[in-house]
């Protein structure tokens, strides 16, 4: 039994059943598509991918589809339900990509690995517009849903790890884990940016990088470096507020943090006290972004000037980026996850700095690897940055991916097998 919507038309219409013409205006029966639910899910996913979970409302989704909010709620009870469905769909797609077909039993380990890598890349390219949701927005899921989603991706990493172990039986469990996460990170990094490259070129570029990450000889883990001695003096309240806000944005997400929360974390009596130092919560976020951007961009000129070759310069920049990321894990994460929440007036300046950083690293990489085009090098530069963040999120300070190993993997991502 079909459900219909009724609308007014002001032009002549033709009935598809009879071919007869009707006078206007009159009410015309427009049958709801049988795949309406799938259309809603796809449109919602597109909206979430473009604007993030908190940047989209049910009214926005209904407007994109040209239906009423009431019609939307007949299919999905909430925005959360739509968001959850897309994240779990992406998880199922990922698990399916790393699951071998039945006839793979007779394949060689290299053929099995290559098949899975090609499938992961193809599915990621096909879902590029929403891939970043899993990376940066899954914290907005309820605790049980987040755990269930993480379990699915853990299963994908485990399945990929089994193929890695077939290729290199001598690897330890930690060696397999860090390589598997690195592969997923490099491939899914294409969801973090808009750098374009035809699929026929992007696929082999990512595949060769994944193989290099699997084959590279990783150094023995270095002991964790002791944290810097705390400053015994009293820091300026500007610094306290900035530090506490970054910690909260990292833990809860920008949208889930209030000025009151920041004031409490900084031991201020009232939320209004925050405004003596920063104009708004958005101003705090912009200040954090400026600090992160200035650290990365400020290192380029002096490093290039002090290096004898582009390879030496790029290698030194990788060292500094990894060291900075380990020293400021929360800030590095926030820099990736919360850009959409930066105020428009600040976003333009920050985007300009980001573009300059990517351009300078890209120029150095092309000098090191002249077989790469600028577009290919840019993809790898983005992948290297994402890799550092993802390894830190996945392993933290557990010792599986300490600085020396992350540096090696970052260099491998950019330099390749060589």
PDB file of N, CA and C in Angstrom, residues 158-249:
ATOM      1  N   UNK A 158      41.878  -6.390  12.936  1.00  0.00           N
ATOM      2  CA  UNK A 158      42.313  -7.760  13.196  1.00  0.00           C
ATOM      3  C   UNK A 158      42.396  -8.581  11.905  1.00  0.00           C
ATOM      4  N   UNK A 159      41.380  -8.441  11.054  1.00  0.00           N
ATOM      5  CA  UNK A 159      41.367  -9.181   9.796  1.00  0.00           C
ATOM      6  C   UNK A 159      42.527  -8.757   8.898  1.00  0.00           C
ATOM      7  N   UNK A 160      42.769  -7.458   8.824  1.00  0.00           N
ATOM      8  CA  UNK A 160      43.895  -6.981   8.032  1.00  0.00           C
ATOM      9  C   UNK A 160      45.213  -7.465   8.642  1.00  0.00           C
ATOM     10  N   UNK A 161      45.281  -7.458   9.955  1.00  0.00           N
ATOM     11  CA  UNK A 161      46.484  -7.921  10.629  1.00  0.00           C
ATOM     12  C   UNK A 161      46.809  -9.368  10.315  1.00  0.00           C
ATOM     13  N   UNK A 162      45.783 -10.198  10.154  1.00  0.00           N
ATOM     14  CA  UNK A 162      46.019 -11.582   9.785  1.00  0.00           C
ATOM     15  C   UNK A 162      46.710 -11.704   8.437  1.00  0.00           C
ATOM     16  N   UNK A 163      46.350 -10.832   7.503  1.00  0.00           N
ATOM     17  CA  UNK A 163      46.987 -10.841   6.184  1.00  0.00           C
ATOM     18  C   UNK A 163      48.418 -10.318   6.266  1.00  0.00           C
ATOM     19  N   UNK A 164      48.633  -9.335   7.118  1.00  0.00           N
ATOM     20  CA  UNK A 164      49.987  -8.809   7.317  1.00  0.00           C
ATOM     21  C   UNK A 164      50.882  -9.898   7.885  1.00  0.00           C
ATOM     22  N   UNK A 165      50.355 -10.662   8.828  1.00  0.00           N
ATOM     23  CA  UNK A 165      51.148 -11.728   9.450  1.00  0.00           C
ATOM     24  C   UNK A 165      51.468 -12.831   8.444  1.00  0.00           C
ATOM     25  N   UNK A 166      50.569 -13.067   7.491  1.00  0.00           N
ATOM     26  CA  UNK A 166      50.860 -14.052   6.444  1.00  0.00           C
ATOM     27  C   UNK A 166      52.041 -13.596   5.597  1.00  0.00           C
ATOM     28  N   UNK A 167      52.107 -12.315   5.320  1.00  0.00           N
ATOM     29  CA  UNK A 167      53.214 -11.781   4.517  1.00  0.00           C
ATOM     30  C   UNK A 167      54.525 -11.771   5.283  1.00  0.00           C
ATOM     31  N   UNK A 168      54.443 -11.464   6.575  1.00  0.00           N
ATOM     32  CA  UNK A 168      55.655 -11.343   7.401  1.00  0.00           C
ATOM     33  C   UNK A 168      55.443 -12.125   8.702  1.00  0.00           C
ATOM     34  N   UNK A 169      55.627 -13.441   8.658  1.00  0.00           N
ATOM     35  CA  UNK A 169      55.322 -14.279   9.829  1.00  0.00           C
ATOM     36  C   UNK A 169      56.139 -13.934  11.072  1.00  0.00           C
ATOM     37  N   UNK A 170      57.277 -13.283  10.906  1.00  0.00           N
ATOM     38  CA  UNK A 170      58.124 -13.003  12.056  1.00  0.00           C
ATOM     39  C   UNK A 170      57.728 -11.784  12.862  1.00  0.00           C
ATOM     40  N   UNK A 171      56.724 -11.044  12.414  1.00  0.00           N
ATOM     41  CA  UNK A 171      56.340  -9.818  13.121  1.00  0.00           C
ATOM     42  C   UNK A 171      55.669 -10.132  14.457  1.00  0.00           C
ATOM     43  N   UNK A 172      55.924  -9.287  15.434  1.00  0.00           N
ATOM     44  CA  UNK A 172      55.251  -9.413  16.722  1.00  0.00           C
ATOM     45  C   UNK A 172      53.821  -8.907  16.602  1.00  0.00           C
ATOM     46  N   UNK A 173      53.044  -9.178  17.624  1.00  0.00           N
ATOM     47  CA  UNK A 173      51.656  -8.719  17.638  1.00  0.00           C
ATOM     48  C   UNK A 173      51.587  -7.194  17.542  1.00  0.00           C
ATOM     49  N   UNK A 174      52.469  -6.506  18.269  1.00  0.00           N
ATOM     50  CA  UNK A 174      52.475  -5.044  18.220  1.00  0.00           C
ATOM     51  C   UNK A 174      52.896  -4.537  16.842  1.00  0.00           C
ATOM     52  N   UNK A 175      53.869  -5.211  16.228  1.00  0.00           N
ATOM     53  CA  UNK A 175      54.308  -4.815  14.890  1.00  0.00           C
ATOM     54  C   UNK A 175      53.152  -4.894  13.899  1.00  0.00           C
ATOM     55  N   UNK A 176      52.388  -5.967  13.999  1.00  0.00           N
ATOM     56  CA  UNK A 176      51.246  -6.157  13.095  1.00  0.00           C
ATOM     57  C   UNK A 176      50.192  -5.088  13.342  1.00  0.00           C
ATOM     58  N   UNK A 177      49.908  -4.820  14.610  1.00  0.00           N
ATOM     59  CA  UNK A 177      48.863  -3.856  14.952  1.00  0.00           C
ATOM     60  C   UNK A 177      49.202  -2.458  14.447  1.00  0.00           C
ATOM     61  N   UNK A 178      50.434  -2.012  14.672  1.00  0.00           N
ATOM     62  CA  UNK A 178      50.789  -0.647  14.294  1.00  0.00           C
ATOM     63  C   UNK A 178      50.782  -0.493  12.779  1.00  0.00           C
ATOM     64  N   UNK A 179      51.191  -1.528  12.050  1.00  0.00           N
ATOM     65  CA  UNK A 179      51.160  -1.464  10.592  1.00  0.00           C
ATOM     66  C   UNK A 179      49.720  -1.442  10.070  1.00  0.00           C
ATOM     67  N   UNK A 180      48.868  -2.253  10.668  1.00  0.00           N
ATOM     68  CA  UNK A 180      47.479  -2.317  10.214  1.00  0.00           C
ATOM     69  C   UNK A 180      46.762  -0.990  10.424  1.00  0.00           C
ATOM     70  N   UNK A 181      46.954  -0.386  11.586  1.00  0.00           N
ATOM     71  CA  UNK A 181      46.345   0.925  11.843  1.00  0.00           C
ATOM     72  C   UNK A 181      46.914   1.967  10.890  1.00  0.00           C
ATOM     73  N   UNK A 182      48.211   1.888  10.609  1.00  0.00           N
ATOM     74  CA  UNK A 182      48.836   2.838   9.686  1.00  0.00           C
ATOM     75  C   UNK A 182      48.222   2.742   8.295  1.00  0.00           C
ATOM     76  N   UNK A 183      47.948   1.536   7.836  1.00  0.00           N
ATOM     77  CA  UNK A 183      47.334   1.349   6.514  1.00  0.00           C
ATOM     78  C   UNK A 183      45.949   1.989   6.466  1.00  0.00           C
ATOM     79  N   UNK A 184      45.124   1.690   7.454  1.00  0.00           N
ATOM     80  CA  UNK A 184      43.781   2.282   7.480  1.00  0.00           C
ATOM     81  C   UNK A 184      43.864   3.804   7.566  1.00  0.00           C
ATOM     82  N   UNK A 185      44.818   4.317   8.314  1.00  0.00           N
ATOM     83  CA  UNK A 185      44.958   5.760   8.465  1.00  0.00           C
ATOM     84  C   UNK A 185      45.286   6.433   7.140  1.00  0.00           C
ATOM     85  N   UNK A 186      46.271   5.883   6.428  1.00  0.00           N
ATOM     86  CA  UNK A 186      46.689   6.489   5.163  1.00  0.00           C
ATOM     87  C   UNK A 186      45.543   6.489   4.154  1.00  0.00           C
ATOM     88  N   UNK A 187      44.822   5.381   4.066  1.00  0.00           N
ATOM     89  CA  UNK A 187      43.730   5.307   3.093  1.00  0.00           C
ATOM     90  C   UNK A 187      42.590   6.253   3.477  1.00  0.00           C
ATOM     91  N   UNK A 188      42.188   6.229   4.743  1.00  0.00           N
ATOM     92  CA  UNK A 188      41.049   7.051   5.157  1.00  0.00           C
ATOM     93  C   UNK A 188      41.394   8.530   5.258  1.00  0.00           C
ATOM     94  N   UNK A 189      42.674   8.887   5.193  1.00  0.00           N
ATOM     95  CA  UNK A 189      43.062  10.300   5.273  1.00  0.00           C
ATOM     96  C   UNK A 189      42.487  11.123   4.125  1.00  0.00           C
ATOM     97  N   UNK A 190      42.104  10.477   3.028  1.00  0.00           N
ATOM     98  CA  UNK A 190      41.534  11.238   1.906  1.00  0.00           C
ATOM     99  C   UNK A 190      40.209  11.885   2.292  1.00  0.00           C
ATOM    100  N   UNK A 191      39.609  11.437   3.377  1.00  0.00           N
ATOM    101  CA  UNK A 191      38.378  12.062   3.839  1.00  0.00           C
ATOM    102  C   UNK A 191      38.592  13.352   4.593  1.00  0.00           C
ATOM    103  N   UNK A 192      39.854  13.675   4.915  1.00  0.00           N
ATOM    104  CA  UNK A 192      40.154  14.858   5.719  1.00  0.00           C
ATOM    105  C   UNK A 192      40.359  16.122   4.890  1.00  0.00           C
ATOM    106  N   UNK A 193      40.454  15.987   3.578  1.00  0.00           N
ATOM    107  CA  UNK A 193      40.808  17.142   2.755  1.00  0.00           C
ATOM    108  C   UNK A 193      40.117  17.043   1.396  1.00  0.00           C
ATOM    109  N   UNK A 194      40.322  18.045   0.569  1.00  0.00           N
ATOM    110  CA  UNK A 194      39.667  18.087  -0.741  1.00  0.00           C
ATOM    111  C   UNK A 194      40.666  18.034  -1.891  1.00  0.00           C
ATOM    112  N   UNK A 195      41.892  17.632  -1.605  1.00  0.00           N
ATOM    113  CA  UNK A 195      42.873  17.496  -2.686  1.00  0.00           C
ATOM    114  C   UNK A 195      42.383  16.433  -3.663  1.00  0.00           C
ATOM    115  N   UNK A 196      42.421  16.741  -4.949  1.00  0.00           N
ATOM    116  CA  UNK A 196      41.845  15.852  -5.944  1.00  0.00           C
ATOM    117  C   UNK A 196      42.929  15.130  -6.741  1.00  0.00           C
ATOM    118  N   UNK A 197      42.595  13.919  -7.133  1.00  0.00           N
ATOM    119  CA  UNK A 197      43.453  13.098  -7.974  1.00  0.00           C
ATOM    120  C   UNK A 197      42.556  12.038  -8.606  1.00  0.00           C
ATOM    121  N   UNK A 198      42.648  11.831  -9.915  1.00  0.00           N
ATOM    122  CA  UNK A 198      41.803  10.809 -10.552  1.00  0.00           C
ATOM    123  C   UNK A 198      41.977   9.451  -9.878  1.00  0.00           C
ATOM    124  N   UNK A 199      40.884   8.700  -9.798  1.00  0.00           N
ATOM    125  CA  UNK A 199      40.919   7.400  -9.138  1.00  0.00           C
ATOM    126  C   UNK A 199      41.979   6.484  -9.732  1.00  0.00           C
ATOM    127  N   UNK A 200      42.190   6.556 -11.042  1.00  0.00           N
ATOM    128  CA  UNK A 200      43.169   5.688 -11.687  1.00  0.00           C
ATOM    129  C   UNK A 200      44.595   5.992 -11.218  1.00  0.00           C
ATOM    130  N   UNK A 201      44.816   7.184 -10.670  1.00  0.00           N
ATOM    131  CA  UNK A 201      46.122   7.538 -10.118  1.00  0.00           C
ATOM    132  C   UNK A 201      46.136   7.433  -8.598  1.00  0.00           C
ATOM    133  N   UNK A 202      45.013   7.755  -7.981  1.00  0.00           N
ATOM    134  CA  UNK A 202      44.942   7.715  -6.520  1.00  0.00           C
ATOM    135  C   UNK A 202      45.065   6.289  -5.994  1.00  0.00           C
ATOM    136  N   UNK A 203      44.415   5.353  -6.653  1.00  0.00           N
ATOM    137  CA  UNK A 203      44.423   3.966  -6.175  1.00  0.00           C
ATOM    138  C   UNK A 203      45.837   3.378  -6.114  1.00  0.00           C
ATOM    139  N   UNK A 204      46.626   3.418  -7.186  1.00  0.00           N
ATOM    140  CA  UNK A 204      47.988   2.862  -7.077  1.00  0.00           C
ATOM    141  C   UNK A 204      48.883   3.638  -6.122  1.00  0.00           C
ATOM    142  N   UNK A 205      48.660   4.942  -5.984  1.00  0.00           N
ATOM    143  CA  UNK A 205      49.461   5.741  -5.052  1.00  0.00           C
ATOM    144  C   UNK A 205      49.236   5.273  -3.616  1.00  0.00           C
ATOM    145  N   UNK A 206      47.971   5.120  -3.241  1.00  0.00           N
ATOM    146  CA  UNK A 206      47.660   4.662  -1.886  1.00  0.00           C
ATOM    147  C   UNK A 206      48.094   3.216  -1.684  1.00  0.00           C
ATOM    148  N   UNK A 207      47.898   2.384  -2.701  1.00  0.00           N
ATOM    149  CA  UNK A 207      48.260   0.971  -2.570  1.00  0.00           C
ATOM    150  C   UNK A 207      49.764   0.803  -2.370  1.00  0.00           C
ATOM    151  N   UNK A 208      50.563   1.525  -3.143  1.00  0.00           N
ATOM    152  CA  UNK A 208      52.017   1.403  -2.993  1.00  0.00           C
ATOM    153  C   UNK A 208      52.473   1.926  -1.634  1.00  0.00           C
ATOM    154  N   UNK A 209      51.808   2.962  -1.133  1.00  0.00           N
ATOM    155  CA  UNK A 209      52.149   3.481   0.196  1.00  0.00           C
ATOM    156  C   UNK A 209      51.813   2.466   1.275  1.00  0.00           C
ATOM    157  N   UNK A 210      50.663   1.796   1.137  1.00  0.00           N
ATOM    158  CA  UNK A 210      50.277   0.769   2.105  1.00  0.00           C
ATOM    159  C   UNK A 210      51.286  -0.381   2.107  1.00  0.00           C
ATOM    160  N   UNK A 211      51.737  -0.785   0.941  1.00  0.00           N
ATOM    161  CA  UNK A 211      52.719  -1.873   0.875  1.00  0.00           C
ATOM    162  C   UNK A 211      54.038  -1.460   1.530  1.00  0.00           C
ATOM    163  N   UNK A 212      54.410  -0.208   1.325  1.00  0.00           N
ATOM    164  CA  UNK A 212      55.651   0.268   1.951  1.00  0.00           C
ATOM    165  C   UNK A 212      55.530   0.250   3.471  1.00  0.00           C
ATOM    166  N   UNK A 213      54.367   0.602   3.994  1.00  0.00           N
ATOM    167  CA  UNK A 213      54.159   0.599   5.441  1.00  0.00           C
ATOM    168  C   UNK A 213      54.201  -0.810   6.008  1.00  0.00           C
ATOM    169  N   UNK A 214      53.736  -1.786   5.230  1.00  0.00           N
ATOM    170  CA  UNK A 214      53.767  -3.174   5.678  1.00  0.00           C
ATOM    171  C   UNK A 214      55.185  -3.729   5.648  1.00  0.00           C
ATOM    172  N   UNK A 215      55.970  -3.320   4.656  1.00  0.00           N
ATOM    173  CA  UNK A 215      57.301  -3.898   4.451  1.00  0.00           C
ATOM    174  C   UNK A 215      58.418  -3.213   5.232  1.00  0.00           C
ATOM    175  N   UNK A 216      58.196  -1.992   5.707  1.00  0.00           N
ATOM    176  CA  UNK A 216      59.278  -1.235   6.329  1.00  0.00           C
ATOM    177  C   UNK A 216      59.787  -1.924   7.600  1.00  0.00           C
ATOM    178  N   UNK A 217      61.081  -1.843   7.815  1.00  0.00           N
ATOM    179  CA  UNK A 217      61.679  -2.349   9.052  1.00  0.00           C
ATOM    180  C   UNK A 217      61.511  -1.284  10.139  1.00  0.00           C
ATOM    181  N   UNK A 218      60.718  -1.596  11.124  1.00  0.00           N
ATOM    182  CA  UNK A 218      60.497  -0.643  12.209  1.00  0.00           C
ATOM    183  C   UNK A 218      61.589  -0.789  13.258  1.00  0.00           C
ATOM    184  N   UNK A 219      62.065   0.315  13.817  1.00  0.00           N
ATOM    185  CA  UNK A 219      63.059   0.231  14.893  1.00  0.00           C
ATOM    186  C   UNK A 219      62.430  -0.319  16.164  1.00  0.00           C
ATOM    187  N   UNK A 220      63.257  -0.827  17.039  1.00  0.00           N
ATOM    188  CA  UNK A 220      62.761  -1.269  18.341  1.00  0.00           C
ATOM    189  C   UNK A 220      62.167  -0.068  19.079  1.00  0.00           C
ATOM    190  N   UNK A 221      61.061  -0.273  19.782  1.00  0.00           N
ATOM    191  CA  UNK A 221      60.434   0.859  20.478  1.00  0.00           C
ATOM    192  C   UNK A 221      61.375   1.520  21.472  1.00  0.00           C
ATOM    193  N   UNK A 222      61.453   2.841  21.389  1.00  0.00           N
ATOM    194  CA  UNK A 222      62.226   3.586  22.381  1.00  0.00           C
ATOM    195  C   UNK A 222      61.406   3.769  23.642  1.00  0.00           C
ATOM    196  N   UNK A 223      62.060   3.824  24.798  1.00  0.00           N
ATOM    197  CA  UNK A 223      61.308   4.122  26.024  1.00  0.00           C
ATOM    198  C   UNK A 223      60.629   5.489  25.908  1.00  0.00           C
ATOM    199  N   UNK A 224      59.469   5.597  26.529  1.00  0.00           N
ATOM    200  CA  UNK A 224      58.757   6.872  26.507  1.00  0.00           C
ATOM    201  C   UNK A 224      59.611   7.959  27.138  1.00  0.00           C
ATOM    202  N   UNK A 225      59.620   9.104  26.514  1.00  0.00           N
ATOM    203  CA  UNK A 225      60.417  10.217  27.051  1.00  0.00           C
ATOM    204  C   UNK A 225      59.704  10.814  28.253  1.00  0.00           C
ATOM    205  N   UNK A 226      60.456  11.133  29.292  1.00  0.00           N
ATOM    206  CA  UNK A 226      59.805  11.697  30.481  1.00  0.00           C
ATOM    207  C   UNK A 226      59.148  13.029  30.158  1.00  0.00           C
ATOM    208  N   UNK A 227      57.992  13.305  30.760  1.00  0.00           N
ATOM    209  CA  UNK A 227      57.333  14.584  30.504  1.00  0.00           C
ATOM    210  C   UNK A 227      58.172  15.747  31.001  1.00  0.00           C
ATOM    211  N   UNK A 228      57.963  16.876  30.382  1.00  0.00           N
ATOM    212  CA  UNK A 228      58.705  18.075  30.789  1.00  0.00           C
ATOM    213  C   UNK A 228      58.357  18.441  32.226  1.00  0.00           C
ATOM    214  N   UNK A 229      59.334  18.960  32.925  1.00  0.00           N
ATOM    215  CA  UNK A 229      59.095  19.379  34.297  1.00  0.00           C
ATOM    216  C   UNK A 229      58.062  20.497  34.333  1.00  0.00           C
ATOM    217  N   UNK A 230      57.062  20.379  35.197  1.00  0.00           N
ATOM    218  CA  UNK A 230      56.050  21.425  35.256  1.00  0.00           C
ATOM    219  C   UNK A 230      56.633  22.758  35.713  1.00  0.00           C
ATOM    220  N   UNK A 231      56.085  23.807  35.184  1.00  0.00           N
ATOM    221  CA  UNK A 231      56.512  25.144  35.560  1.00  0.00           C
ATOM    222  C   UNK A 231      55.973  25.452  36.954  1.00  0.00           C
ATOM    223  N   UNK A 232      56.877  25.775  37.859  1.00  0.00           N
ATOM    224  CA  UNK A 232      56.447  26.021  39.240  1.00  0.00           C
ATOM    225  C   UNK A 232      55.821  27.399  39.411  1.00  0.00           C
ATOM    226  N   UNK A 233      56.012  28.255  38.421  1.00  0.00           N
ATOM    227  CA  UNK A 233      55.398  29.573  38.511  1.00  0.00           C
ATOM    228  C   UNK A 233      53.926  29.529  38.162  1.00  0.00           C
ATOM    229  N   UNK A 234      53.248  30.608  38.378  1.00  0.00           N
ATOM    230  CA  UNK A 234      51.831  30.698  38.058  1.00  0.00           C
ATOM    231  C   UNK A 234      51.681  31.197  36.631  1.00  0.00           C
ATOM    232  N   UNK A 235      51.134  30.369  35.717  1.00  0.00           N
ATOM    233  CA  UNK A 235      50.979  30.806  34.329  1.00  0.00           C
ATOM    234  C   UNK A 235      49.906  31.874  34.227  1.00  0.00           C
ATOM    235  N   UNK A 236      49.983  32.641  33.157  1.00  0.00           N
ATOM    236  CA  UNK A 236      48.950  33.627  32.909  1.00  0.00           C
ATOM    237  C   UNK A 236      47.610  32.921  32.729  1.00  0.00           C
ATOM    238  N   UNK A 237      46.540  33.579  33.157  1.00  0.00           N
ATOM    239  CA  UNK A 237      45.222  32.971  33.035  1.00  0.00           C
ATOM    240  C   UNK A 237      44.857  32.724  31.571  1.00  0.00           C
ATOM    241  N   UNK A 238      45.394  33.542  30.658  1.00  0.00           N
ATOM    242  CA  UNK A 238      45.176  33.286  29.237  1.00  0.00           C
ATOM    243  C   UNK A 238      45.615  31.857  28.884  1.00  0.00           C
ATOM    244  N   UNK A 239      46.797  31.474  29.399  1.00  0.00           N
ATOM    245  CA  UNK A 239      47.344  30.155  29.093  1.00  0.00           C
ATOM    246  C   UNK A 239      46.548  29.050  29.768  1.00  0.00           C
ATOM    247  N   UNK A 240      46.136  29.285  31.000  1.00  0.00           N
ATOM    248  CA  UNK A 240      45.349  28.289  31.718  1.00  0.00           C
ATOM    249  C   UNK A 240      44.048  28.016  30.977  1.00  0.00           C
ATOM    250  N   UNK A 241      43.370  29.077  30.592  1.00  0.00           N
ATOM    251  CA  UNK A 241      42.095  28.920  29.887  1.00  0.00           C
ATOM    252  C   UNK A 241      42.275  28.212  28.552  1.00  0.00           C
ATOM    253  N   UNK A 242      43.320  28.565  27.834  1.00  0.00           N
ATOM    254  CA  UNK A 242      43.559  27.938  26.541  1.00  0.00           C
ATOM    255  C   UNK A 242      43.858  26.448  26.726  1.00  0.00           C
ATOM    256  N   UNK A 243      44.691  26.122  27.685  1.00  0.00           N
ATOM    257  CA  UNK A 243      45.051  24.728  27.933  1.00  0.00           C
ATOM    258  C   UNK A 243      43.839  23.905  28.366  1.00  0.00           C
ATOM    259  N   UNK A 244      43.062  24.444  29.294  1.00  0.00           N
ATOM    260  CA  UNK A 244      41.899  23.706  29.801  1.00  0.00           C
ATOM    261  C   UNK A 244      40.829  23.542  28.726  1.00  0.00           C
ATOM    262  N   UNK A 245      40.639  24.553  27.917  1.00  0.00           N
ATOM    263  CA  UNK A 245      39.619  24.454  26.866  1.00  0.00           C
ATOM    264  C   UNK A 245      40.016  23.403  25.831  1.00  0.00           C
ATOM    265  N   UNK A 246      41.297  23.347  25.468  1.00  0.00           N
ATOM    266  CA  UNK A 246      41.754  22.341  24.508  1.00  0.00           C
ATOM    267  C   UNK A 246      41.539  20.938  25.074  1.00  0.00           C
ATOM    268  N   UNK A 247      41.854  20.751  26.348  1.00  0.00           N
ATOM    269  CA  UNK A 247      41.637  19.443  26.977  1.00  0.00           C
ATOM    270  C   UNK A 247      40.165  19.049  26.918  1.00  0.00           C
ATOM    271  N   UNK A 248      39.293  20.003  27.203  1.00  0.00           N
ATOM    272  CA  UNK A 248      37.863  19.705  27.188  1.00  0.00           C
ATOM    273  C   UNK A 248      37.350  19.460  25.775  1.00  0.00           C
ATOM    274  N   UNK A 249      37.804  20.264  24.815  1.00  0.00           N
ATOM    275  CA  UNK A 249      37.392  20.053  23.423  1.00  0.00           C
ATOM    276  C   UNK A 249      37.832  18.670  22.955  1.00  0.00           C
TER     277      UNK A 249
END
